[in-house]
Coordinates of C-alpha atoms and ligand atoms in Angstrom, one line a residue:
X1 CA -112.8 56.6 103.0
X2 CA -113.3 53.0 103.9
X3 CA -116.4 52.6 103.8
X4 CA -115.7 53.8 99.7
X5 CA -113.3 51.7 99.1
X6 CA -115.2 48.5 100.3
X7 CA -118.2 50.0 98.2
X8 CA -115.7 50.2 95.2
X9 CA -114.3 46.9 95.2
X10 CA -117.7 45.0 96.2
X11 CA -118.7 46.9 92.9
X12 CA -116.0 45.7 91.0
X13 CA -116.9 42.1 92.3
X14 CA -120.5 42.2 90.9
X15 CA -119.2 43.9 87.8
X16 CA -116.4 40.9 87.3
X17 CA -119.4 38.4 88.2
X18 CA -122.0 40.3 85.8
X19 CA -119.1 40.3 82.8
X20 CA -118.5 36.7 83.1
X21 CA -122.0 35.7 83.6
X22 CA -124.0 37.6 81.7
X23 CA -127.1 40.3 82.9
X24 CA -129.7 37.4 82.4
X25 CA -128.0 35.1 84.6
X26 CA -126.7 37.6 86.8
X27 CA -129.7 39.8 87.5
X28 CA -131.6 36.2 88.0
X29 CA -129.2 35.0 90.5
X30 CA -125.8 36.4 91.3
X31 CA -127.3 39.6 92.2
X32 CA -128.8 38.1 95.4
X33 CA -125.4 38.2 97.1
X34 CA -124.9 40.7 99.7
X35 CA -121.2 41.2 100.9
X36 CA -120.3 40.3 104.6
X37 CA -116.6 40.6 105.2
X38 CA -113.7 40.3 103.4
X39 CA -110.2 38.9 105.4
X40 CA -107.2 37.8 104.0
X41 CA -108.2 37.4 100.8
X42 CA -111.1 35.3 102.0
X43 CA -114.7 36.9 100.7
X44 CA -117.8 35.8 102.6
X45 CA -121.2 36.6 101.3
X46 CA -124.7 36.2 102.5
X47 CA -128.0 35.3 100.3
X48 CA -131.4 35.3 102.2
X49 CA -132.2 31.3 102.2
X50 CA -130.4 27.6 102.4
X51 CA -132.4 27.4 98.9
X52 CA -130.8 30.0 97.1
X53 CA -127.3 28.7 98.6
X54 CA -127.4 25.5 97.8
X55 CA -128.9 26.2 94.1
X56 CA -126.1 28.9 94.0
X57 CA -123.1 26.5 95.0
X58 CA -124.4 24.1 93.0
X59 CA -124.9 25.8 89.4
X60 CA -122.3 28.8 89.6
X61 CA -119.9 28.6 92.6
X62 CA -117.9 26.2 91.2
X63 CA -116.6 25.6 87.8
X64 CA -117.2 22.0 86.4
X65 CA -113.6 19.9 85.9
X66 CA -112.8 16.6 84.4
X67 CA -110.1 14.5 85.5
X68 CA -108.3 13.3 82.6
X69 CA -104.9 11.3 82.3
X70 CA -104.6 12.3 86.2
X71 CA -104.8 15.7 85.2
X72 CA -107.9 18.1 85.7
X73 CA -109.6 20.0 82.9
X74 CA -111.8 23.1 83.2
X75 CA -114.8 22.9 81.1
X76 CA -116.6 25.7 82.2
X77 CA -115.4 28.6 84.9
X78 CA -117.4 29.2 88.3
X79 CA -117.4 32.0 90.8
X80 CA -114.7 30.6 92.7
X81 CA -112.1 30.6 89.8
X82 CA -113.0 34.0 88.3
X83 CA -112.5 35.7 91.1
X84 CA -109.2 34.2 91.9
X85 CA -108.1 34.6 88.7
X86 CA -109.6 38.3 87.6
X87 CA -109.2 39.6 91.7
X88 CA -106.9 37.5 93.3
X89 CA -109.7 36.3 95.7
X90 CA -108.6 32.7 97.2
X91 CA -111.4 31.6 99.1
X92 CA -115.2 32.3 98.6
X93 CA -117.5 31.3 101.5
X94 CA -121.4 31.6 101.2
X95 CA -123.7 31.8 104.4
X96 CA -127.0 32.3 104.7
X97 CA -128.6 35.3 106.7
X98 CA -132.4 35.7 106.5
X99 CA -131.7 39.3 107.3
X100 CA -129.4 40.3 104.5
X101 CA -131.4 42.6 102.9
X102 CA -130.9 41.7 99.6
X103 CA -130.9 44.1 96.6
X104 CA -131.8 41.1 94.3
X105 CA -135.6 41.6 95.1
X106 CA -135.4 45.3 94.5
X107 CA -133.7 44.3 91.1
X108 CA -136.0 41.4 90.4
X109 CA -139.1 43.5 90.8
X110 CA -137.3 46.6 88.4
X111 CA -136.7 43.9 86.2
X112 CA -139.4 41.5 85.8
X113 CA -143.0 42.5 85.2
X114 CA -145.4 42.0 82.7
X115 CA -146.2 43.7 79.2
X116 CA -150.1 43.4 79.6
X117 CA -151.5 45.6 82.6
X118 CA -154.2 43.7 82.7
X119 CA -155.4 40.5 83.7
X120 CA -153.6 38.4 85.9
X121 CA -150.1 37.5 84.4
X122 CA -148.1 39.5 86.4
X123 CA -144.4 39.4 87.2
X124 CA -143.8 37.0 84.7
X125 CA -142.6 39.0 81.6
X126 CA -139.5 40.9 81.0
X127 CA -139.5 44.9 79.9
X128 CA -139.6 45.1 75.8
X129 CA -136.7 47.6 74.9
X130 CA -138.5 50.5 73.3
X131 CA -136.0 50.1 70.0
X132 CA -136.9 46.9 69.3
X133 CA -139.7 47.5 67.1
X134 CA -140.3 46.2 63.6
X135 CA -140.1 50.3 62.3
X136 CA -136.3 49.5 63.5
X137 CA -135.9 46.4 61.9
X138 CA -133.9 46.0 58.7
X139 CA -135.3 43.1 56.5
X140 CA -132.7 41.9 54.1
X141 CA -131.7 38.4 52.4
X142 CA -130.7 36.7 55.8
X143 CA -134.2 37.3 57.4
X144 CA -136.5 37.9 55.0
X145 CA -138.4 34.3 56.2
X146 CA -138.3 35.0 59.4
X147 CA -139.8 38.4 58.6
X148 CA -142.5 37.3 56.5
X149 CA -143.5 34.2 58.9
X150 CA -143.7 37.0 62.1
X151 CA -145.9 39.8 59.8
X152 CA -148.2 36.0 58.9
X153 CA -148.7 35.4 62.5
X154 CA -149.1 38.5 63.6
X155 CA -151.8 39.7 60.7
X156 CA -153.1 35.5 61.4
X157 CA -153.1 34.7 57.8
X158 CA -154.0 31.6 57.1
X159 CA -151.5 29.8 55.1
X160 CA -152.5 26.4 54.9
X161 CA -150.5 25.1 57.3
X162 CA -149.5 25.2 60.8
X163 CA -147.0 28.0 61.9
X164 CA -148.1 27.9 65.7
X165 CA -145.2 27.4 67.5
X166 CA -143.0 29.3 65.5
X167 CA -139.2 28.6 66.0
X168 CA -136.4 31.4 65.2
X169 CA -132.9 30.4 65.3
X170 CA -129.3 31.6 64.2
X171 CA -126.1 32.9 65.7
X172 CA -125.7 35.8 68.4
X173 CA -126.0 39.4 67.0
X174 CA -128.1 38.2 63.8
X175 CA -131.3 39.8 65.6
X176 CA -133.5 37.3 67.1
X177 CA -134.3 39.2 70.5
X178 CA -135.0 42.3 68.0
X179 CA -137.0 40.0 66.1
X180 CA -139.2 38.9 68.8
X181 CA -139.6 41.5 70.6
X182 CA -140.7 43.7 67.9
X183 CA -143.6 41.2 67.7
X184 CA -144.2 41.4 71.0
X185 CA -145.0 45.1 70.6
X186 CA -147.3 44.3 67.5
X187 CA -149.5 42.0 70.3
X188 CA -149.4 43.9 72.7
X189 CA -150.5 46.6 70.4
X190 CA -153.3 45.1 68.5
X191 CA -154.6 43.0 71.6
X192 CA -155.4 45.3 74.1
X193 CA -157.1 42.9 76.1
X194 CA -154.7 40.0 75.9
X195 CA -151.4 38.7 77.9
X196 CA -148.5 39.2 76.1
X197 CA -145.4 37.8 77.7
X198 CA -142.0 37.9 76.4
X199 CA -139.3 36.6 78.7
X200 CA -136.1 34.4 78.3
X201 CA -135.3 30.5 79.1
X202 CA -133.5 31.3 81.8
X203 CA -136.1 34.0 83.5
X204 CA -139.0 30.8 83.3
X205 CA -136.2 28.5 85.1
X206 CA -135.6 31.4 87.7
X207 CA -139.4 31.5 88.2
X208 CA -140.0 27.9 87.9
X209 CA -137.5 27.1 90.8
X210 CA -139.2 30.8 92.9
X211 CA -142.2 28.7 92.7
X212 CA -140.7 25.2 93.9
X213 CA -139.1 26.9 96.9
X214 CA -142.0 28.8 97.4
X215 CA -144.4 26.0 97.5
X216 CA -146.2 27.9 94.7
X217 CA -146.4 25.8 91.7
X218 CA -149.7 26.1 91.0
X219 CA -149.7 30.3 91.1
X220 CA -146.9 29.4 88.7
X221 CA -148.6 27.0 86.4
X222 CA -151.4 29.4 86.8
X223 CA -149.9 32.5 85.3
X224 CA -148.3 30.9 82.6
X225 CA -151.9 29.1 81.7
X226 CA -153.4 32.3 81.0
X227 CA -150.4 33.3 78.8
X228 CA -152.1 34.5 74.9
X229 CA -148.8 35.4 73.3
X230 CA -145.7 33.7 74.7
X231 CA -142.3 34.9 73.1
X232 CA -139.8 33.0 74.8
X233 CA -136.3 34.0 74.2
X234 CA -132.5 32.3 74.3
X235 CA -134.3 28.7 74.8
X236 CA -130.5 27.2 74.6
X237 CA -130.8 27.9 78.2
X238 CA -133.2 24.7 79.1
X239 CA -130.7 22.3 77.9
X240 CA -129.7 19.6 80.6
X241 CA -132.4 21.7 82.7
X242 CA -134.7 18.6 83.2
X243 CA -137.1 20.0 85.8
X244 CA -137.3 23.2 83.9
X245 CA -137.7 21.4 80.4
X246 CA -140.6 19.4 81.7
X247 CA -142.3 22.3 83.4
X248 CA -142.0 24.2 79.9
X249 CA -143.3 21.3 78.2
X250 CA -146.4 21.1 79.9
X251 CA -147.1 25.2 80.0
X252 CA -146.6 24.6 75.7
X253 CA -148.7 21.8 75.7
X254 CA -151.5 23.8 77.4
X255 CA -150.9 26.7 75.7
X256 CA -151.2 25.1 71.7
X257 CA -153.9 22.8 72.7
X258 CA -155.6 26.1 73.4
X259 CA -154.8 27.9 70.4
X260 CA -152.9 30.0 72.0
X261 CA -149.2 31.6 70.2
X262 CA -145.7 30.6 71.0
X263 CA -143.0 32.1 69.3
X264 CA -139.2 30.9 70.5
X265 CA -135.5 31.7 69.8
X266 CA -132.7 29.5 70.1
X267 CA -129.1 29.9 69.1
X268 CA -129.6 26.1 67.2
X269 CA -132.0 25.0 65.2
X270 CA -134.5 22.0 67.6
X271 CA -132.7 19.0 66.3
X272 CA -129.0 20.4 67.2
X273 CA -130.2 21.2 70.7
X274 CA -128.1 18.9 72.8
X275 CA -129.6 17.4 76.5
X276 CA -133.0 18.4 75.8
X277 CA -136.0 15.9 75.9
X278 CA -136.9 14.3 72.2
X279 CA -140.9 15.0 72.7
X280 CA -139.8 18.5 73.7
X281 CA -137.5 18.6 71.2
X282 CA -140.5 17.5 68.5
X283 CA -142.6 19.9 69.6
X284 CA -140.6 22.7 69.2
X285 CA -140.7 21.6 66.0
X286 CA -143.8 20.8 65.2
X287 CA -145.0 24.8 63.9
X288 CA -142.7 26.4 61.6
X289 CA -138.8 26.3 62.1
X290 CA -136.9 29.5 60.3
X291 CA -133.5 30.4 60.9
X292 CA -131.6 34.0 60.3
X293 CA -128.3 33.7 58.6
X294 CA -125.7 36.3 58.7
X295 CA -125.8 39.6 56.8
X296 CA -125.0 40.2 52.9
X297 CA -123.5 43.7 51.9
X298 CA -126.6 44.9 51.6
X299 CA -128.2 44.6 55.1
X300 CA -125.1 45.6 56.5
X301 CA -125.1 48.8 54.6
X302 CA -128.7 49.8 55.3
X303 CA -128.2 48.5 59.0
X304 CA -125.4 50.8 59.3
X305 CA -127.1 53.5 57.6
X306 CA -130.3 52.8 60.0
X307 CA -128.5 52.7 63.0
X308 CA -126.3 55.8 62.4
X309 CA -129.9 57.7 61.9
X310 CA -131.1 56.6 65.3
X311 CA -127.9 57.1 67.4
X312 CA -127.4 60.9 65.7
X313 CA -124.0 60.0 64.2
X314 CA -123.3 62.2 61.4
X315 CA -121.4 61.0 58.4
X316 CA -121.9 60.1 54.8
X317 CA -122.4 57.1 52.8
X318 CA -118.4 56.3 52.4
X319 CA -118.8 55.3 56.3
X320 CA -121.6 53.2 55.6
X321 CA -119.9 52.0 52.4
X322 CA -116.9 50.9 54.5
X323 CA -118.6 49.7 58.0
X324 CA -120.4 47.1 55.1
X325 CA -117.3 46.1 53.7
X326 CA -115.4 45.5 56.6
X327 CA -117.3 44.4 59.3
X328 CA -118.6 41.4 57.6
X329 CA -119.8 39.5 61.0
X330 CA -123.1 40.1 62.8
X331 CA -125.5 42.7 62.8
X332 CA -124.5 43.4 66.0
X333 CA -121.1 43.9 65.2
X334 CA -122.0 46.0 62.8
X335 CA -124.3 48.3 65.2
X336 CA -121.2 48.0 67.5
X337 CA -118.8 49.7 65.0
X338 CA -121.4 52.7 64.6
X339 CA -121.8 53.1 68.7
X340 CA -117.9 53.5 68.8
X341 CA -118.1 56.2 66.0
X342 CA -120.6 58.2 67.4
X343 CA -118.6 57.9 70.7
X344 CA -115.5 59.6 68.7
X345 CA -117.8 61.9 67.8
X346 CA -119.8 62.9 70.8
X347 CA -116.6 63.0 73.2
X348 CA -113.8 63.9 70.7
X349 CA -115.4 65.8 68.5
X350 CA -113.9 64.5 65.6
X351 CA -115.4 64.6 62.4
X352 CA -116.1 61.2 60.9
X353 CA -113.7 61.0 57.4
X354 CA -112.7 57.4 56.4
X355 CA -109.6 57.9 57.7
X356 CA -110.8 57.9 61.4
X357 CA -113.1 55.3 60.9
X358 CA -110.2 53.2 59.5
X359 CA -108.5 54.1 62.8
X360 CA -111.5 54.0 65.6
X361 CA -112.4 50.4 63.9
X362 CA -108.9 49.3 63.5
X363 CA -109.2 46.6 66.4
X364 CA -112.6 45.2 64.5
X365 CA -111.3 45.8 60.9
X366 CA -108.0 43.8 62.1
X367 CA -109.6 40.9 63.2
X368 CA -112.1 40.5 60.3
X369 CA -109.3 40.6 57.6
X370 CA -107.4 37.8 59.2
X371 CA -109.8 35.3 58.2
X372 CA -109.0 31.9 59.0
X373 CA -107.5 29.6 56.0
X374 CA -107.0 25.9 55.4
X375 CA -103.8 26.6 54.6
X376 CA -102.9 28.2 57.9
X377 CA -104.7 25.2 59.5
X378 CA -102.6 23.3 58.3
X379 CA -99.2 24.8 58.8
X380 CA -99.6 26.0 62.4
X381 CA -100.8 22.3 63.4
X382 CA -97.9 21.0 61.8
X383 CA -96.1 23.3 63.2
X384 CA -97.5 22.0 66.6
X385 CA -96.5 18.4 66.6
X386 CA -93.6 19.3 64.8
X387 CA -94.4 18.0 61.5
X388 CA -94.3 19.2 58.5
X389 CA -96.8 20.7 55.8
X390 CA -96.5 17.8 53.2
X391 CA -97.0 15.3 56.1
X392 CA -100.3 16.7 57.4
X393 CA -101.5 16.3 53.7
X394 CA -99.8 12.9 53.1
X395 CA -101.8 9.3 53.3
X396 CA -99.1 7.8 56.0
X397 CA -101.3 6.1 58.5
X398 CA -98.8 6.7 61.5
X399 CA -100.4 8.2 64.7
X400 CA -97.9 10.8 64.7
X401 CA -99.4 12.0 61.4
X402 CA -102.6 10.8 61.6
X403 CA -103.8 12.3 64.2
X404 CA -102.9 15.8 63.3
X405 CA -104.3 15.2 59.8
X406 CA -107.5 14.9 62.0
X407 CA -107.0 17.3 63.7
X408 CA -106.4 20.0 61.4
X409 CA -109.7 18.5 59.7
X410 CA -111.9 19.4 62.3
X411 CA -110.2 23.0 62.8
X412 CA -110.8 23.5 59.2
X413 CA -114.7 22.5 59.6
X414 CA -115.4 24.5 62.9
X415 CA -113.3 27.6 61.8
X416 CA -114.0 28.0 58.3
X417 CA -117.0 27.6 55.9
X418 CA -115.8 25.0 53.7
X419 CA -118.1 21.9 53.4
X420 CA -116.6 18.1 54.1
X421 CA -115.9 17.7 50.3
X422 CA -114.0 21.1 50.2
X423 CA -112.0 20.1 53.1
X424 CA -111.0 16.9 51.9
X425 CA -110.0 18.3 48.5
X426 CA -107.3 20.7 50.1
X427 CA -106.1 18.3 52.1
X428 CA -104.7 16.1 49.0
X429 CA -107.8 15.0 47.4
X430 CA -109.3 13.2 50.8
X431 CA -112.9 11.6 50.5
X432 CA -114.9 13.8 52.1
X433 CA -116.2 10.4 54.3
X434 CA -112.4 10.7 55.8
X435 CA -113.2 13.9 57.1
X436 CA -116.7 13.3 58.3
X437 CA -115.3 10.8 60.2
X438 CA -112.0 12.4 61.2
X439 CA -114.5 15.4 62.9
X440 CA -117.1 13.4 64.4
X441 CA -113.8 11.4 66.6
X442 CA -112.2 14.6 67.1
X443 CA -115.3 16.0 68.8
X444 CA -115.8 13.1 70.6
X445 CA -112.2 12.8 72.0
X446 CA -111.6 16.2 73.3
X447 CA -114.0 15.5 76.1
X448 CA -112.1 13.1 77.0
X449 CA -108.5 13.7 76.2
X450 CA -106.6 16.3 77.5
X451 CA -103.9 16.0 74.6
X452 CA -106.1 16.3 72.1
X453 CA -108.3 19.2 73.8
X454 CA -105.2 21.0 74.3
X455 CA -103.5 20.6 71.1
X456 CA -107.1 22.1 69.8
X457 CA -106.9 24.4 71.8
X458 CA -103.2 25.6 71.7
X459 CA -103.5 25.7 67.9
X460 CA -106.7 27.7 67.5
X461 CA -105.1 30.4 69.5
X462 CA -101.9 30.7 67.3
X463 CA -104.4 30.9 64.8
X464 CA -106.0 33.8 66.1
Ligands
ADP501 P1 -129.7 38.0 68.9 O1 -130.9 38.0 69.8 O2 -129.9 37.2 67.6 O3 -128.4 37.7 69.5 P2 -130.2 40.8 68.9 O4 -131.7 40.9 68.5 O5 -129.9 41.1 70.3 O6 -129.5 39.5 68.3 O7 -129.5 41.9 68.0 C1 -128.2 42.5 68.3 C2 -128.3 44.0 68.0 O8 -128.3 44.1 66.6 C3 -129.5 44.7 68.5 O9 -129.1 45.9 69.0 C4 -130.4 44.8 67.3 O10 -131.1 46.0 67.3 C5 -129.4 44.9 66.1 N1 -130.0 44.2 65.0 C6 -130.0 42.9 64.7 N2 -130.6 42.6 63.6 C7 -131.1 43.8 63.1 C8 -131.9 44.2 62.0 N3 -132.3 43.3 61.1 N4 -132.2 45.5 61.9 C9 -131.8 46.4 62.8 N5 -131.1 46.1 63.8 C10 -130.7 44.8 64.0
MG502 MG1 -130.9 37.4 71.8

């Protein structure tokens, strides 16, 4: 019974850590803990090395906080605070134990080996999922480029120009990893005899830093020399990395002056990438850069449609009609909404009429329709500092109305699609230089002033 129990909530730990965290950097380096004790709400856990403790105190034990007008600011959560705040956990201690067998290396080798069985590039690449192939890819307005520039590299047409490396980037959900990975199975299909590696930012760190504390950087650099194809996936990961980035730079470097194919995804486009070296930065840029934008009615139809084929959900076309109309996000969302149809279906056995997919999506549908406006921006900042409406959109150059004005300026830009010029029009025929302006302080400023950061934040909840 105790012995379950302690199973049960060392469980519900790693889940909590895994949720927060994410599988990539989870399964890369959270999953190396191994539970010791746990006494008055004090959790001790063991990892096998003084390396892996201090890189794991350092990057994810605690969160990073700003002192700001004598008060602290969380800027990003670490183990420490989640689990106090998700488990009631008040103290997390980490020792090291060169015994503790850790299940990370059981995990790591599941996890991490490479798509070629030949040669010598193993343990390098990450498992392709089986669904991500271009037969399951929907090609519509939003990706059509990036389509056609992966069939061109993969068929090596020559287009007169240089599409080696080739850089994909766009939002979450908008299929990059599908992307990618699909042409990692066209490689891998039509070189039989080649390496083909697909593997994220944040698995080359993980390996990059194995190496270092392995005394193994040349096995390292040696591997990723003999690379063909390299697909290297969520590259935001790198930023502020600078041992990682420079490592990367000189694998890319050897691999183009070689000839050899790198293809990349990134959730920003190279010159929005923030911390990352400029030479780096040029090179990523120096192939062909495509993004994917988010999906018309179309795509989301046939993605729906596609996706309902593959899963086995049964319905008609007035659910695909529907899903299209409503979820108007990201491909995944929209892949999401048919998973928790077929769910209904599978476990409920309901049959899927529009009137329980207006019910089973109700939560998605809900939070699509209450699109954010200028006009609620406006009021509910007011409405914040205790202004009023015809204020926020007056010209009186008072603090206490200019600096809501900006404010609501940079909530309108970050939460809806309007351009500068649109903004400023609503806001009482502003130049749209005013509002350029008014953002670019804004941003600045909330790293470094809690009033503003929490007025941002306080107002974008009421928003939501
Ligand atoms: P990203 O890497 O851009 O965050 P993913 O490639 O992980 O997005 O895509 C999220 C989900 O949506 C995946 O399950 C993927 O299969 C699906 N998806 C995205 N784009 C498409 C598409 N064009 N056709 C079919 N499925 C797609
Ligand atoms: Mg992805």
């Amino acid at each position: 019974m105790l012995e379950f129990s302690k199973n049960d909530f060392w469980l519900n730990i790693k889940n909590v850590l895994q949720g927060e965290f994410g599988i990539e950097i989870y399964n890369s380096w959270l999953s190396k803990f191994n539970f010791v004790s746990f006494n008055n709400q004090n959790l001790v856990i063991s990892v096998e090395t003084q390396f892996i403790k201090e890189w794991i105190s350092r990057e994810f034990l605690n969160g990073q906080k700003r002192k700001i007008n004598g008060q602290y600011v969380v800027l990003k959560k670490g183990i420490k605070e989640i689990l106090l705040e998700r488990l009631n956990i008040k103290s997390v201690e980490i020792i090291v134990d060169k015994n503790s067998k850790s299940e990370f290396i059981q995990e790591s080798i599941n996890n991490v080996h490479s798509i070629s069985e030949n040669g010598n590039v193993c343990n390098i690449g990450t498992e392709l999922n089986q669904l991500y192939t271009f037969e399951n890819f929907v090609i519509g307005e939003s990706n059509k480029l990036a389509m056609s520039v992966a069939q061109s590299i993969i068929n090596e047409e020559n287009l007169g120009f240089d599409v080696n490396p080739f850089f994909i980037y766009g939002e979450v959900g908008l299929g990059k990893t599908h992307l990618m990975q699909a042409m990692a199975w066209e490689f891998k299909n039509k070189y039989k005899n080649k390496n083909v590696v697909y593997l994220s930012a944040e698995k080359f760190m993980y390996l990059f830093v194995q190496s270092l504390q392995n005394k193994d950087i040349e096995t390292f650099k040696s591997k990723f020399r003999n690379v063909d194809v390299l697909l290297i996936d969520d590259l935001q990961f790198i930023a502020g990395k600078e041992g990682t980035q420079k490592e990367f730079f000189y694998t890319f470097n050897a691999l183009l002056s070689d000839n050899k194919k790198i293809i990349m995804a990134c959730d920003k486009a190279p010159v929005n990438m923030e911390n990352i070296d400029n030479q780096l930065k040029s090179r990523m840029s120096s192939g062909i850069v495509v993004d994917i934008l988010k999906p018309d009615y179309e795509m989301r139809y046939k993605i729906a449609k596609q996706k309902a084929e593959i899963l086995g959900l049964k319905c008609n076309d007035e659910v695909y009609e529907f899903i299209a109309t409503n979820i108007i996000t990201t491909n995944r969302d929209v892949e999401g909404a048919i998973k928790k149809l077929l769910i209904n279906q599978k476990f409920l056995n309901q049959e899927i009429t529009i009137e329980v997919v207006q019910n089973v999506l109700k939560d998605n549908l809900i939070a699509n329709k209450k699109s954010i406006n200028i006009d609620a921006i406006q009021q509910k900042t007011a409405d914040y500092f205790k202004i009023t409406k015809a204020e926020i959109l007056s010209d009186k150059r008072d603090r206490k109305f200019s600096l809501p004005r900006q404010i609501a300026f940079y909530l309108s830009k970050i939460l809806t699609k309007k351009s500068f010029p649109e903004i400023g029009r609503e806001f009482g025929n502003k130049n749209h230089a005013t509002v350029i302006f008014a953002c670019n302080k804004i941003t600045k400023e909330l790293e470094i002033d809690i009033e503003i950061a929490e007025a941002v934040d306080k107002i974008t909840k009421m928003l939501k």
